[in-house]
Amino acid sequence: DTAVSQTPKYLVTQMGNDKSIKCEQNLGHDTMYWYKQDSKKFLKIMFSYNNKELIINETVPNRFSPKSPDKAHLNLHINSLELGDSAVYFCASSPRINPSDPGRDFGQGTRLTVV
Amino acid sequence: AQSVAQPEDQVNVAEGNPLTVKCTYSVSGNPYLFWYVQYPNRGLQFLLKYITGDNLVKGSYGFEAEFNKSQTSFHLKKPSALVSDSALYFCAVRDLSGGYNKLIFGAGTRLAVHP
């Protein structure tokens, strides 16, 4: 069973489009995250939700909007896609009550290519 | 602010030789340190973590890491490298700012193991 699953795995789209990436975890974790890995492989947190509540919102353009319908899901919607949004987006989760596991479980990543 | 640094972009080692991937950290308080591996076109995989206790931490795939408080380092090691260990390795530190967990990653080190 996949613990943290993301769909789609690959996404190629044109500039200006709106797209969504979905993430689901079956670990019963309270906290979920979105991380972005840029073309230089640098990883940085974007958002975090705890029990459907936004708790971390790093400096991210407001074209990016996370949505958490329930604590097992955290989707990422991106409006008006730009070339610079091309990256690999990783979803992760952690049990909120265990501070030693801040995102131990990661999804496989979604490679977004904007053309 | 918490941070980690990986001073080497790439490490080359011959198969069968010991390997070391370096990481230094800067934190306020006690550090929670992590190593992740990313194989080509794959997601992030957790290798090991240091929270407290023994300075030598053992992890997956025969890797271990040594926590050195005086040198503020957390180097990843393996006694005998395999070609299949070739991958991108990330050091990370837990950041609790705002009262919520997140990971701060280093820039990554590409390990190339040659036959």
PDB file of C-alpha atoms in Angstrom:
ATOM      1  CA  ASP A   1       0.000   0.000   0.000  1.00  0.00           C
ATOM      2  CA  THR A   2       1.272   3.411  -0.955  1.00  0.00           C
ATOM      3  CA  ALA A   3       1.498   5.638   2.108  1.00  0.00           C
ATOM      4  CA  VAL A   4       1.594   9.025   0.366  1.00  0.00           C
ATOM      5  CA  SER A   5       0.360   9.055  -3.198  1.00  0.00           C
ATOM      6  CA  GLN A   6       0.364  11.914  -5.675  1.00  0.00           C
ATOM      7  CA  THR A   7      -1.375  12.251  -8.997  1.00  0.00           C
ATOM      8  CA  PRO A   8      -0.436  12.829 -11.666  1.00  0.00           C
ATOM      9  CA  LYS A   9       3.189  11.726 -11.732  1.00  0.00           C
ATOM     10  CA  TYR A  10       3.917  13.829 -14.801  1.00  0.00           C
ATOM     11  CA  LEU A  11       2.132  16.937 -16.001  1.00  0.00           C
ATOM     12  CA  VAL A  12       2.945  18.895 -19.136  1.00  0.00           C
ATOM     13  CA  THR A  13       0.885  21.986 -19.793  1.00  0.00           C
ATOM     14  CA  GLN A  14       0.969  25.329 -21.542  1.00  0.00           C
ATOM     15  CA  MET A  15       1.603  28.712 -19.977  1.00  0.00           C
ATOM     16  CA  GLY A  16      -1.517  30.354 -18.675  1.00  0.00           C
ATOM     17  CA  ASN A  17      -3.356  27.137 -17.904  1.00  0.00           C
ATOM     18  CA  ASP A  18      -4.736  26.167 -14.498  1.00  0.00           C
ATOM     19  CA  LYS A  19      -3.821  22.766 -13.112  1.00  0.00           C
ATOM     20  CA  SER A  20      -4.189  20.738  -9.937  1.00  0.00           C
ATOM     21  CA  ILE A  21      -2.027  18.118  -8.257  1.00  0.00           C
ATOM     22  CA  LYS A  22      -3.625  15.740  -5.796  1.00  0.00           C
ATOM     23  CA  CYS A  23      -2.141  14.134  -2.716  1.00  0.00           C
ATOM     24  CA  GLU A  24      -3.539  11.509  -0.401  1.00  0.00           C
ATOM     25  CA  GLN A  25      -2.046   9.794   2.631  1.00  0.00           C
ATOM     26  CA  ASN A  26      -3.364   6.666   4.323  1.00  0.00           C
ATOM     27  CA  LEU A  27      -1.157   6.904   7.403  1.00  0.00           C
ATOM     28  CA  GLY A  28      -3.641   8.673   9.617  1.00  0.00           C
ATOM     29  CA  HIS A  29      -1.286  11.650   9.891  1.00  0.00           C
ATOM     30  CA  ASP A  30      -2.594  15.033  10.949  1.00  0.00           C
ATOM     31  CA  THR A  31      -0.129  17.187   9.027  1.00  0.00           C
ATOM     32  CA  MET A  32       0.541  17.374   5.310  1.00  0.00           C
ATOM     33  CA  TYR A  33       3.011  19.419   3.296  1.00  0.00           C
ATOM     34  CA  TRP A  34       3.872  20.566  -0.184  1.00  0.00           C
ATOM     35  CA  TYR A  35       7.535  20.950  -1.089  1.00  0.00           C
ATOM     36  CA  LYS A  36       8.934  22.260  -4.357  1.00  0.00           C
ATOM     37  CA  GLN A  37      12.149  20.992  -5.964  1.00  0.00           C
ATOM     38  CA  ASP A  38      13.458  23.379  -8.571  1.00  0.00           C
ATOM     39  CA  SER A  39      15.604  22.673 -11.614  1.00  0.00           C
ATOM     40  CA  LYS A  40      18.738  22.842  -9.470  1.00  0.00           C
ATOM     41  CA  LYS A  41      17.267  20.163  -7.181  1.00  0.00           C
ATOM     42  CA  PHE A  42      16.829  22.602  -4.324  1.00  0.00           C
ATOM     43  CA  LEU A  43      13.950  21.569  -2.033  1.00  0.00           C
ATOM     44  CA  LYS A  44      11.854  24.099  -0.187  1.00  0.00           C
ATOM     45  CA  ILE A  45       8.616  23.956   1.734  1.00  0.00           C
ATOM     46  CA  MET A  46       5.597  25.731   0.280  1.00  0.00           C
ATOM     47  CA  PHE A  47       2.620  24.919   2.492  1.00  0.00           C
ATOM     48  CA  SER A  48       1.551  22.833   5.421  1.00  0.00           C
ATOM     49  CA  TYR A  49      -1.884  21.896   6.687  1.00  0.00           C
ATOM     50  CA  ASN A  50      -2.802  20.428  10.023  1.00  0.00           C
ATOM     51  CA  ASN A  51      -6.259  18.885  10.270  1.00  0.00           C
ATOM     52  CA  LYS A  52      -7.444  20.884   7.250  1.00  0.00           C
ATOM     53  CA  GLU A  53      -6.082  24.131   8.665  1.00  0.00           C
ATOM     54  CA  LEU A  54      -3.329  26.073   6.892  1.00  0.00           C
ATOM     55  CA  ILE A  55      -0.403  26.422   9.297  1.00  0.00           C
ATOM     56  CA  ILE A  56       2.587  27.164   7.090  1.00  0.00           C
ATOM     57  CA  ASN A  57       2.501  29.416   4.073  1.00  0.00           C
ATOM     58  CA  GLU A  58       5.952  30.302   2.850  1.00  0.00           C
ATOM     59  CA  THR A  59       6.559  33.035   0.337  1.00  0.00           C
ATOM     60  CA  VAL A  60       4.654  31.528  -2.535  1.00  0.00           C
ATOM     61  CA  PRO A  61       2.790  33.421  -5.304  1.00  0.00           C
ATOM     62  CA  ASN A  62      -0.933  33.548  -4.663  1.00  0.00           C
ATOM     63  CA  ARG A  63      -1.436  31.714  -7.943  1.00  0.00           C
ATOM     64  CA  PHE A  64      -0.736  28.657  -5.797  1.00  0.00           C
ATOM     65  CA  SER A  65      -3.674  27.633  -3.632  1.00  0.00           C
ATOM     66  CA  PRO A  66      -3.633  24.546  -1.460  1.00  0.00           C
ATOM     67  CA  LYS A  67      -6.891  22.886  -0.531  1.00  0.00           C
ATOM     68  CA  SER A  68      -7.474  20.262   2.120  1.00  0.00           C
ATOM     69  CA  PRO A  69     -10.958  18.709   1.963  1.00  0.00           C
ATOM     70  CA  ASP A  70     -10.047  16.405   4.854  1.00  0.00           C
ATOM     71  CA  LYS A  71      -6.920  15.597   6.779  1.00  0.00           C
ATOM     72  CA  ALA A  72      -6.015  12.731   4.437  1.00  0.00           C
ATOM     73  CA  HIS A  73      -5.916  14.942   1.353  1.00  0.00           C
ATOM     74  CA  LEU A  74      -3.970  18.033   0.384  1.00  0.00           C
ATOM     75  CA  ASN A  75      -4.339  19.239  -3.179  1.00  0.00           C
ATOM     76  CA  LEU A  76      -2.372  21.968  -4.886  1.00  0.00           C
ATOM     77  CA  HIS A  77      -4.055  24.177  -7.449  1.00  0.00           C
ATOM     78  CA  ILE A  78      -1.986  26.467  -9.631  1.00  0.00           C
ATOM     79  CA  ASN A  79      -3.535  29.277 -11.674  1.00  0.00           C
ATOM     80  CA  SER A  80      -2.059  30.978 -14.720  1.00  0.00           C
ATOM     81  CA  LEU A  81       0.936  28.689 -14.951  1.00  0.00           C
ATOM     82  CA  GLU A  82       4.294  30.254 -15.766  1.00  0.00           C
ATOM     83  CA  LEU A  83       7.495  28.753 -17.148  1.00  0.00           C
ATOM     84  CA  GLY A  84       9.146  29.217 -13.767  1.00  0.00           C
ATOM     85  CA  ASP A  85       6.608  26.924 -12.154  1.00  0.00           C
ATOM     86  CA  SER A  86       8.269  23.965 -13.856  1.00  0.00           C
ATOM     87  CA  ALA A  87       9.553  21.819 -11.013  1.00  0.00           C
ATOM     88  CA  VAL A  88       8.973  18.630  -9.106  1.00  0.00           C
ATOM     89  CA  TYR A  89       6.353  19.011  -6.392  1.00  0.00           C
ATOM     90  CA  PHE A  90       6.491  16.671  -3.430  1.00  0.00           C
ATOM     91  CA  CYS A  91       3.712  15.970  -0.988  1.00  0.00           C
ATOM     92  CA  ALA A  92       4.622  14.759   2.505  1.00  0.00           C
ATOM     93  CA  SER A  93       2.907  13.959   5.756  1.00  0.00           C
ATOM     94  CA  SER A  94       3.767  13.633   9.419  1.00  0.00           C
ATOM     95  CA  PRO A  95       2.034  12.852  12.673  1.00  0.00           C
ATOM     96  CA  ARG A  96       1.536  16.215  14.327  1.00  0.00           C
ATOM     97  CA  ILE A  97       1.929  14.827  17.779  1.00  0.00           C
ATOM     98  CA  ASN A  98       5.371  13.402  16.990  1.00  0.00           C
ATOM     99  CA  PRO A  99       7.805  16.269  16.561  1.00  0.00           C
ATOM    100  CA  SER A 100      10.613  13.936  15.546  1.00  0.00           C
ATOM    101  CA  ASP A 101       8.923  13.153  12.239  1.00  0.00           C
ATOM    102  CA  PRO A 102       8.398  16.408  10.338  1.00  0.00           C
ATOM    103  CA  GLY A 103       7.562  14.865   6.988  1.00  0.00           C
ATOM    104  CA  ARG A 104       9.221  11.483   6.996  1.00  0.00           C
ATOM    105  CA  ASP A 105       6.831  10.099   4.436  1.00  0.00           C
ATOM    106  CA  PHE A 106       7.038  11.646   1.006  1.00  0.00           C
ATOM    107  CA  GLY A 107       5.100  11.023  -2.152  1.00  0.00           C
ATOM    108  CA  GLN A 108       6.821  10.088  -5.394  1.00  0.00           C
ATOM    109  CA  GLY A 109       6.641  13.619  -6.690  1.00  0.00           C
ATOM    110  CA  THR A 110       4.849  15.284  -9.595  1.00  0.00           C
ATOM    111  CA  ARG A 111       7.048  16.588 -12.365  1.00  0.00           C
ATOM    112  CA  LEU A 112       5.363  19.682 -13.768  1.00  0.00           C
ATOM    113  CA  THR A 113       6.606  21.040 -17.078  1.00  0.00           C
ATOM    114  CA  VAL A 114       5.198  24.305 -18.350  1.00  0.00           C
ATOM    115  CA  VAL A 115       5.784  24.967 -22.052  1.00  0.00           C
TER     116      VAL A 115
ATOM    117  CA  ALA B   1      16.996  30.425  11.614  1.00  0.00           C
ATOM    118  CA  GLN B   2      17.755  26.757  11.195  1.00  0.00           C
ATOM    119  CA  SER B   3      19.894  25.744   8.235  1.00  0.00           C
ATOM    120  CA  VAL B   4      22.027  22.955   6.866  1.00  0.00           C
ATOM    121  CA  ALA B   5      24.855  23.106   4.404  1.00  0.00           C
ATOM    122  CA  GLN B   6      26.155  20.432   2.095  1.00  0.00           C
ATOM    123  CA  PRO B   7      29.531  21.728   0.940  1.00  0.00           C
ATOM    124  CA  GLU B   8      29.990  19.274  -1.916  1.00  0.00           C
ATOM    125  CA  ASP B   9      27.891  19.322  -5.061  1.00  0.00           C
ATOM    126  CA  GLN B  10      29.198  15.908  -6.057  1.00  0.00           C
ATOM    127  CA  VAL B  11      31.100  13.082  -4.441  1.00  0.00           C
ATOM    128  CA  ASN B  12      32.820  10.429  -6.525  1.00  0.00           C
ATOM    129  CA  VAL B  13      33.859   7.110  -5.031  1.00  0.00           C
ATOM    130  CA  ALA B  14      34.906   3.724  -6.341  1.00  0.00           C
ATOM    131  CA  GLU B  15      32.714   0.746  -5.627  1.00  0.00           C
ATOM    132  CA  GLY B  16      33.809  -1.039  -2.487  1.00  0.00           C
ATOM    133  CA  ASN B  17      35.426   2.047  -0.987  1.00  0.00           C
ATOM    134  CA  PRO B  18      34.014   3.875   2.014  1.00  0.00           C
ATOM    135  CA  LEU B  19      31.939   6.960   1.284  1.00  0.00           C
ATOM    136  CA  THR B  20      31.203  10.135   3.188  1.00  0.00           C
ATOM    137  CA  VAL B  21      28.657  12.796   2.281  1.00  0.00           C
ATOM    138  CA  LYS B  22      29.119  15.917   4.372  1.00  0.00           C
ATOM    139  CA  CYS B  23      26.534  18.029   6.163  1.00  0.00           C
ATOM    140  CA  THR B  24      26.918  20.835   8.664  1.00  0.00           C
ATOM    141  CA  TYR B  25      24.107  22.486  10.540  1.00  0.00           C
ATOM    142  CA  SER B  26      23.220  25.719  12.265  1.00  0.00           C
ATOM    143  CA  VAL B  27      20.359  25.551  14.737  1.00  0.00           C
ATOM    144  CA  SER B  28      19.107  27.152  17.888  1.00  0.00           C
ATOM    145  CA  GLY B  29      18.364  24.524  20.467  1.00  0.00           C
ATOM    146  CA  ASN B  30      18.763  20.808  20.025  1.00  0.00           C
ATOM    147  CA  PRO B  31      19.060  19.713  16.414  1.00  0.00           C
ATOM    148  CA  TYR B  32      16.821  17.125  14.827  1.00  0.00           C
ATOM    149  CA  LEU B  33      18.729  16.015  11.738  1.00  0.00           C
ATOM    150  CA  PHE B  34      17.751  13.837   8.807  1.00  0.00           C
ATOM    151  CA  TRP B  35      19.135  12.273   5.669  1.00  0.00           C
ATOM    152  CA  TYR B  36      17.068  11.546   2.578  1.00  0.00           C
ATOM    153  CA  VAL B  37      17.988   9.922  -0.717  1.00  0.00           C
ATOM    154  CA  GLN B  38      16.502  10.584  -4.137  1.00  0.00           C
ATOM    155  CA  TYR B  39      17.202   8.012  -6.803  1.00  0.00           C
ATOM    156  CA  PRO B  40      16.910   9.120 -10.452  1.00  0.00           C
ATOM    157  CA  ASN B  41      13.298   9.898 -11.348  1.00  0.00           C
ATOM    158  CA  ARG B  42      12.129   8.723  -7.950  1.00  0.00           C
ATOM    159  CA  GLY B  43      10.706  10.366  -4.868  1.00  0.00           C
ATOM    160  CA  LEU B  44      12.449  11.176  -1.633  1.00  0.00           C
ATOM    161  CA  GLN B  45      13.199   8.312   0.687  1.00  0.00           C
ATOM    162  CA  PHE B  46      13.999   8.659   4.356  1.00  0.00           C
ATOM    163  CA  LEU B  47      17.362   7.154   5.329  1.00  0.00           C
ATOM    164  CA  LEU B  48      17.920   8.002   8.968  1.00  0.00           C
ATOM    165  CA  LYS B  49      17.542  10.628  11.652  1.00  0.00           C
ATOM    166  CA  TYR B  50      19.251  11.919  14.762  1.00  0.00           C
ATOM    167  CA  ILE B  51      17.074  13.103  17.620  1.00  0.00           C
ATOM    168  CA  THR B  52      19.048  12.282  20.735  1.00  0.00           C
ATOM    169  CA  GLY B  53      21.168   9.500  22.156  1.00  0.00           C
ATOM    170  CA  ASP B  54      24.048   7.767  20.415  1.00  0.00           C
ATOM    171  CA  ASN B  55      26.032   9.952  18.083  1.00  0.00           C
ATOM    172  CA  LEU B  56      26.240   7.170  15.519  1.00  0.00           C
ATOM    173  CA  VAL B  57      22.892   6.593  13.879  1.00  0.00           C
ATOM    174  CA  LYS B  58      22.228   3.592  11.674  1.00  0.00           C
ATOM    175  CA  GLY B  59      19.768   3.754   8.827  1.00  0.00           C
ATOM    176  CA  SER B  60      18.525   2.048   5.704  1.00  0.00           C
ATOM    177  CA  TYR B  61      20.637   0.373   3.007  1.00  0.00           C
ATOM    178  CA  GLY B  62      23.700   0.115   5.259  1.00  0.00           C
ATOM    179  CA  PHE B  63      24.079   3.869   5.730  1.00  0.00           C
ATOM    180  CA  GLU B  64      24.970   5.510   9.007  1.00  0.00           C
ATOM    181  CA  ALA B  65      25.551   9.064  10.111  1.00  0.00           C
ATOM    182  CA  GLU B  66      27.703  10.534  12.823  1.00  0.00           C
ATOM    183  CA  PHE B  67      26.440  13.464  14.858  1.00  0.00           C
ATOM    184  CA  ASN B  68      29.260  15.714  16.040  1.00  0.00           C
ATOM    185  CA  LYS B  69      28.107  18.546  18.245  1.00  0.00           C
ATOM    186  CA  SER B  70      31.462  20.305  18.525  1.00  0.00           C
ATOM    187  CA  GLN B  71      31.854  20.425  14.759  1.00  0.00           C
ATOM    188  CA  THR B  72      28.107  20.929  14.128  1.00  0.00           C
ATOM    189  CA  SER B  73      28.238  18.158  11.577  1.00  0.00           C
ATOM    190  CA  PHE B  74      26.088  15.199  10.609  1.00  0.00           C
ATOM    191  CA  HIS B  75      28.013  13.357   7.901  1.00  0.00           C
ATOM    192  CA  LEU B  76      26.509  10.399   6.092  1.00  0.00           C
ATOM    193  CA  LYS B  77      28.735   7.348   5.771  1.00  0.00           C
ATOM    194  CA  LYS B  78      28.835   3.861   4.380  1.00  0.00           C
ATOM    195  CA  PRO B  79      31.740   1.430   4.807  1.00  0.00           C
ATOM    196  CA  SER B  80      31.547  -0.023   1.295  1.00  0.00           C
ATOM    197  CA  ALA B  81      29.855   1.821  -1.555  1.00  0.00           C
ATOM    198  CA  LEU B  82      27.716   0.145  -4.189  1.00  0.00           C
ATOM    199  CA  VAL B  83      27.062   1.378  -7.704  1.00  0.00           C
ATOM    200  CA  SER B  84      23.370   1.308  -6.783  1.00  0.00           C
ATOM    201  CA  ASP B  85      24.039   3.937  -4.100  1.00  0.00           C
ATOM    202  CA  SER B  86      24.487   6.511  -6.858  1.00  0.00           C
ATOM    203  CA  ALA B  87      21.798   9.094  -6.167  1.00  0.00           C
ATOM    204  CA  LEU B  88      21.118  12.563  -4.802  1.00  0.00           C
ATOM    205  CA  TYR B  89      21.420  12.874  -1.038  1.00  0.00           C
ATOM    206  CA  PHE B  90      19.795  15.564   1.076  1.00  0.00           C
ATOM    207  CA  CYS B  91      20.547  16.555   4.617  1.00  0.00           C
ATOM    208  CA  ALA B  92      17.707  18.275   6.478  1.00  0.00           C
ATOM    209  CA  VAL B  93      16.990  19.856   9.837  1.00  0.00           C
ATOM    210  CA  ARG B  94      13.702  20.195  11.618  1.00  0.00           C
ATOM    211  CA  ASP B  95      12.426  23.720  11.995  1.00  0.00           C
ATOM    212  CA  LEU B  96       9.862  24.381  14.705  1.00  0.00           C
ATOM    213  CA  SER B  97       9.286  28.064  14.078  1.00  0.00           C
ATOM    214  CA  GLY B  98       5.675  28.956  14.679  1.00  0.00           C
ATOM    215  CA  GLY B  99       5.255  25.796  16.697  1.00  0.00           C
ATOM    216  CA  TYR B 100       4.885  23.544  13.654  1.00  0.00           C
ATOM    217  CA  ASN B 101       7.204  21.008  12.119  1.00  0.00           C
ATOM    218  CA  LYS B 102       8.814  21.475   8.772  1.00  0.00           C
ATOM    219  CA  LEU B 103      12.049  20.411   7.138  1.00  0.00           C
ATOM    220  CA  ILE B 104      14.784  22.723   5.955  1.00  0.00           C
ATOM    221  CA  PHE B 105      16.851  20.955   3.299  1.00  0.00           C
ATOM    222  CA  GLY B 106      20.416  21.342   2.183  1.00  0.00           C
ATOM    223  CA  ALA B 107      21.183  21.841  -1.491  1.00  0.00           C
ATOM    224  CA  GLY B 108      21.855  18.175  -2.047  1.00  0.00           C
ATOM    225  CA  THR B 109      24.979  16.184  -2.919  1.00  0.00           C
ATOM    226  CA  ARG B 110      25.148  13.940  -5.925  1.00  0.00           C
ATOM    227  CA  LEU B 111      26.935  10.681  -5.142  1.00  0.00           C
ATOM    228  CA  ALA B 112      28.466   8.833  -8.062  1.00  0.00           C
ATOM    229  CA  VAL B 113      29.827   5.359  -7.370  1.00  0.00           C
ATOM    230  CA  HIS B 114      32.016   4.004 -10.163  1.00  0.00           C
ATOM    231  CA  PRO B 115      32.528   0.292 -10.836  1.00  0.00           C
TER     232      PRO B 115
END
